[in-house]
CSV table of C-alpha atoms in Angstrom, one decimal:
chain,number,residue,atom,x,y,z
A,3,UNK,CA,128.2,68.9,137.8
A,4,UNK,CA,131.1,67.5,135.9
A,5,UNK,CA,129.3,68.3,132.6
A,6,UNK,CA,128.4,71.8,133.8
A,7,UNK,CA,132.0,72.5,134.9
A,8,UNK,CA,133.3,71.3,131.5
A,9,UNK,CA,130.9,73.5,129.6
A,10,UNK,CA,131.7,76.4,132.0
A,11,UNK,CA,128.7,78.6,131.0
A,12,UNK,CA,128.7,82.3,131.6
A,13,UNK,CA,124.9,82.1,132.0
A,14,UNK,CA,122.6,79.4,133.3
A,15,UNK,CA,118.9,79.0,133.7
A,16,UNK,CA,117.7,76.5,136.3
A,17,UNK,CA,114.1,75.5,135.6
A,18,UNK,CA,112.3,74.2,138.6
A,19,UNK,CA,114.8,75.3,141.2
A,20,UNK,CA,113.2,73.5,144.1
A,21,UNK,CA,115.5,73.7,147.1
A,22,UNK,CA,118.1,75.5,145.1
A,23,UNK,CA,120.7,72.7,145.2
A,24,UNK,CA,121.8,72.9,141.5
A,25,UNK,CA,122.0,76.7,141.7
A,26,UNK,CA,124.2,76.4,144.8
A,27,UNK,CA,126.4,73.7,143.2
A,28,UNK,CA,126.7,75.6,140.0
A,29,UNK,CA,127.6,78.8,141.8
A,30,UNK,CA,130.3,77.3,144.0
A,31,UNK,CA,131.8,75.2,141.2
A,32,UNK,CA,131.7,77.8,138.4
A,33,UNK,CA,132.4,80.9,140.4
A,34,UNK,CA,134.6,79.6,143.2
A,35,UNK,CA,137.5,82.1,143.3
A,36,UNK,CA,135.2,85.0,142.5
A,37,UNK,CA,132.9,84.5,145.5
A,38,UNK,CA,135.4,85.9,148.1
A,39,UNK,CA,138.1,88.4,148.2
A,40,UNK,CA,141.0,87.5,150.4
A,41,UNK,CA,143.7,90.1,151.2
A,42,UNK,CA,146.2,88.8,153.7
A,43,UNK,CA,144.4,88.2,157.0
A,44,UNK,CA,141.3,90.0,155.7
A,45,UNK,CA,138.5,88.3,153.8
A,46,UNK,CA,135.1,89.4,152.6
A,47,UNK,CA,132.3,88.1,150.3
A,48,UNK,CA,132.3,89.7,146.9
A,49,UNK,CA,129.0,91.4,145.9
A,50,UNK,CA,126.9,89.7,143.2
A,51,UNK,CA,127.7,92.5,140.8
A,52,UNK,CA,131.3,91.3,140.6
A,53,UNK,CA,130.4,87.6,140.0
A,54,UNK,CA,131.1,86.5,136.5
A,55,UNK,CA,128.4,83.8,136.1
A,56,UNK,CA,124.7,84.8,135.8
A,57,UNK,CA,122.5,82.1,137.3
A,58,UNK,CA,118.7,82.6,137.1
A,59,UNK,CA,115.9,80.3,138.0
A,60,UNK,CA,112.2,79.5,137.5
A,61,UNK,CA,110.1,78.1,140.3
A,62,UNK,CA,106.4,77.5,140.4
A,63,UNK,CA,106.0,77.2,144.1
A,64,UNK,CA,107.4,80.2,146.0
A,65,UNK,CA,107.2,78.5,149.4
A,66,UNK,CA,110.3,76.5,148.4
A,67,UNK,CA,112.4,79.6,148.3
A,68,UNK,CA,115.0,80.0,151.1
A,69,UNK,CA,118.1,82.2,151.8
A,70,UNK,CA,120.0,79.7,149.6
A,71,UNK,CA,118.1,81.1,146.6
A,72,UNK,CA,118.9,84.7,147.5
A,73,UNK,CA,122.6,83.9,147.7
A,74,UNK,CA,123.0,81.6,144.6
A,75,UNK,CA,120.6,83.1,142.0
A,76,UNK,CA,120.6,86.5,140.4
A,77,UNK,CA,116.9,86.3,139.6
A,78,UNK,CA,114.1,83.8,140.2
A,79,UNK,CA,110.9,84.0,138.2
A,80,UNK,CA,107.9,82.6,140.0
A,81,UNK,CA,105.2,80.8,138.1
A,82,UNK,CA,104.5,78.1,135.6
A,83,UNK,CA,107.5,77.4,133.4
A,84,UNK,CA,105.3,77.0,130.3
A,85,UNK,CA,104.0,80.6,130.9
A,86,UNK,CA,107.4,82.1,131.7
A,87,UNK,CA,109.7,80.4,129.1
A,88,UNK,CA,107.9,82.0,126.1
A,89,UNK,CA,108.7,85.4,127.5
A,90,UNK,CA,112.4,84.8,127.5
A,91,UNK,CA,114.5,85.8,124.4
A,92,UNK,CA,116.0,83.2,122.1
A,93,UNK,CA,119.5,82.1,123.0
A,94,UNK,CA,119.4,84.0,126.3
A,95,UNK,CA,121.3,81.4,128.3
A,96,UNK,CA,124.4,79.3,127.5
A,97,UNK,CA,123.1,76.4,129.6
A,98,UNK,CA,119.5,75.5,130.6
A,99,UNK,CA,119.0,72.9,133.3
A,100,UNK,CA,115.7,71.1,134.0
A,101,UNK,CA,116.5,68.5,136.6
A,102,UNK,CA,113.6,66.1,137.4
A,103,UNK,CA,111.0,68.5,135.9
A,104,UNK,CA,109.9,66.9,132.6
A,105,UNK,CA,107.8,64.2,134.3
A,106,UNK,CA,105.6,66.9,135.9
A,107,UNK,CA,104.2,67.8,132.5
A,108,UNK,CA,101.7,65.9,130.3
A,109,UNK,CA,103.4,64.6,127.1
A,110,UNK,CA,102.0,67.4,125.0
A,111,UNK,CA,103.1,70.1,127.4
A,112,UNK,CA,106.4,68.2,127.9
A,113,UNK,CA,107.2,68.5,124.2
A,114,UNK,CA,106.5,72.2,124.3
A,115,UNK,CA,108.6,72.5,127.4
A,116,UNK,CA,111.6,70.8,125.7
A,117,UNK,CA,111.2,73.0,122.6
A,118,UNK,CA,111.2,76.1,124.8
A,119,UNK,CA,114.3,75.0,126.7
A,120,UNK,CA,116.2,74.5,123.4
A,121,UNK,CA,115.0,77.8,122.0
A,122,UNK,CA,116.4,79.9,124.9
A,123,UNK,CA,119.7,77.9,125.2
A,124,UNK,CA,122.7,78.8,123.0
A,125,UNK,CA,125.1,76.1,124.0
A,126,UNK,CA,123.3,73.2,125.7
A,127,UNK,CA,120.2,72.0,127.6
A,128,UNK,CA,120.7,69.4,130.3
A,129,UNK,CA,117.6,67.5,131.5
A,130,UNK,CA,116.9,64.5,133.7
A,131,UNK,CA,113.8,62.4,134.2
A,132,UNK,CA,113.3,59.1,136.0
A,133,UNK,CA,113.8,55.8,134.1
A,134,UNK,CA,110.7,54.4,135.7
A,135,UNK,CA,107.3,56.0,136.3
A,136,UNK,CA,107.1,57.0,140.0
A,137,UNK,CA,103.5,58.0,141.0
A,138,UNK,CA,103.5,61.2,142.9
A,139,UNK,CA,100.5,63.4,143.9
A,140,UNK,CA,101.2,66.4,146.2
A,141,UNK,CA,98.0,68.1,147.3
A,142,UNK,CA,99.7,71.2,148.6
A,143,UNK,CA,101.6,71.7,145.4
A,144,UNK,CA,100.0,70.2,142.2
A,145,UNK,CA,103.1,71.3,140.2
A,146,UNK,CA,104.8,68.3,141.9
A,147,UNK,CA,102.4,65.7,140.5
A,148,UNK,CA,103.9,63.3,138.0
A,149,UNK,CA,102.0,63.3,134.8
A,150,UNK,CA,104.2,61.5,132.2
A,151,UNK,CA,106.9,59.0,131.7
A,152,UNK,CA,109.7,59.4,129.1
A,153,UNK,CA,111.7,56.8,127.4
A,154,UNK,CA,115.3,57.2,126.1
A,155,UNK,CA,114.2,57.0,122.5
A,156,UNK,CA,111.7,59.9,123.0
A,157,UNK,CA,114.5,62.1,124.4
A,158,UNK,CA,116.7,61.3,121.5
A,159,UNK,CA,113.9,61.9,119.0
A,160,UNK,CA,113.5,65.4,120.5
A,161,UNK,CA,117.2,66.4,120.1
A,162,UNK,CA,118.7,65.1,123.4
A,163,UNK,CA,121.2,62.8,121.7
A,164,UNK,CA,123.8,62.6,124.5
A,165,UNK,CA,122.8,60.4,127.4
A,166,UNK,CA,125.0,60.5,130.5
A,167,UNK,CA,125.4,57.4,132.6
A,168,UNK,CA,123.0,57.3,135.6
A,169,UNK,CA,121.2,54.3,137.2
A,170,UNK,CA,118.0,56.1,138.3
A,171,UNK,CA,117.3,58.8,135.7
A,172,UNK,CA,117.8,59.6,132.0
A,173,UNK,CA,120.3,62.5,132.1
A,174,UNK,CA,120.2,63.9,128.5
A,175,UNK,CA,121.9,66.7,126.7
A,176,UNK,CA,121.0,68.7,123.7
A,177,UNK,CA,124.0,70.6,122.3
A,178,UNK,CA,124.0,73.5,119.8
């Protein structure tokens, strides 16, 4: 969140929103004073139309969506990210997040995924992926299966040259 706050994007795409935690954190940290209107002893929530930061998301499994998503995100696109991302315009978001998503793709699809993320971002892409392979098969949601393992040098070779300190995951940034 520290990096996101420093970048202070006006638009953000969260790919693989899951439970919506990053959309929620981004919303309250980037928008904070714009979320509520306080006038003396009266307070009310501002409508989304008055918020200054656009936060959209992509989620493959619609059963994950909760009221948190309705509150935090302007728009959530449902489906496979590799199908949705090519439909988005170049440079359409200042920041694109893909937190713990890359390992769910094969290497070939993962390379295409990274290229698409960079194509639609106009300031930065922030990704994370585990430093060790963690086997995961989820029968109810095959999008959750882990299909690849990524090393630091592979991320750097694909334009993610800034690596943030983290014990568990590679947290990598590609800036433009």
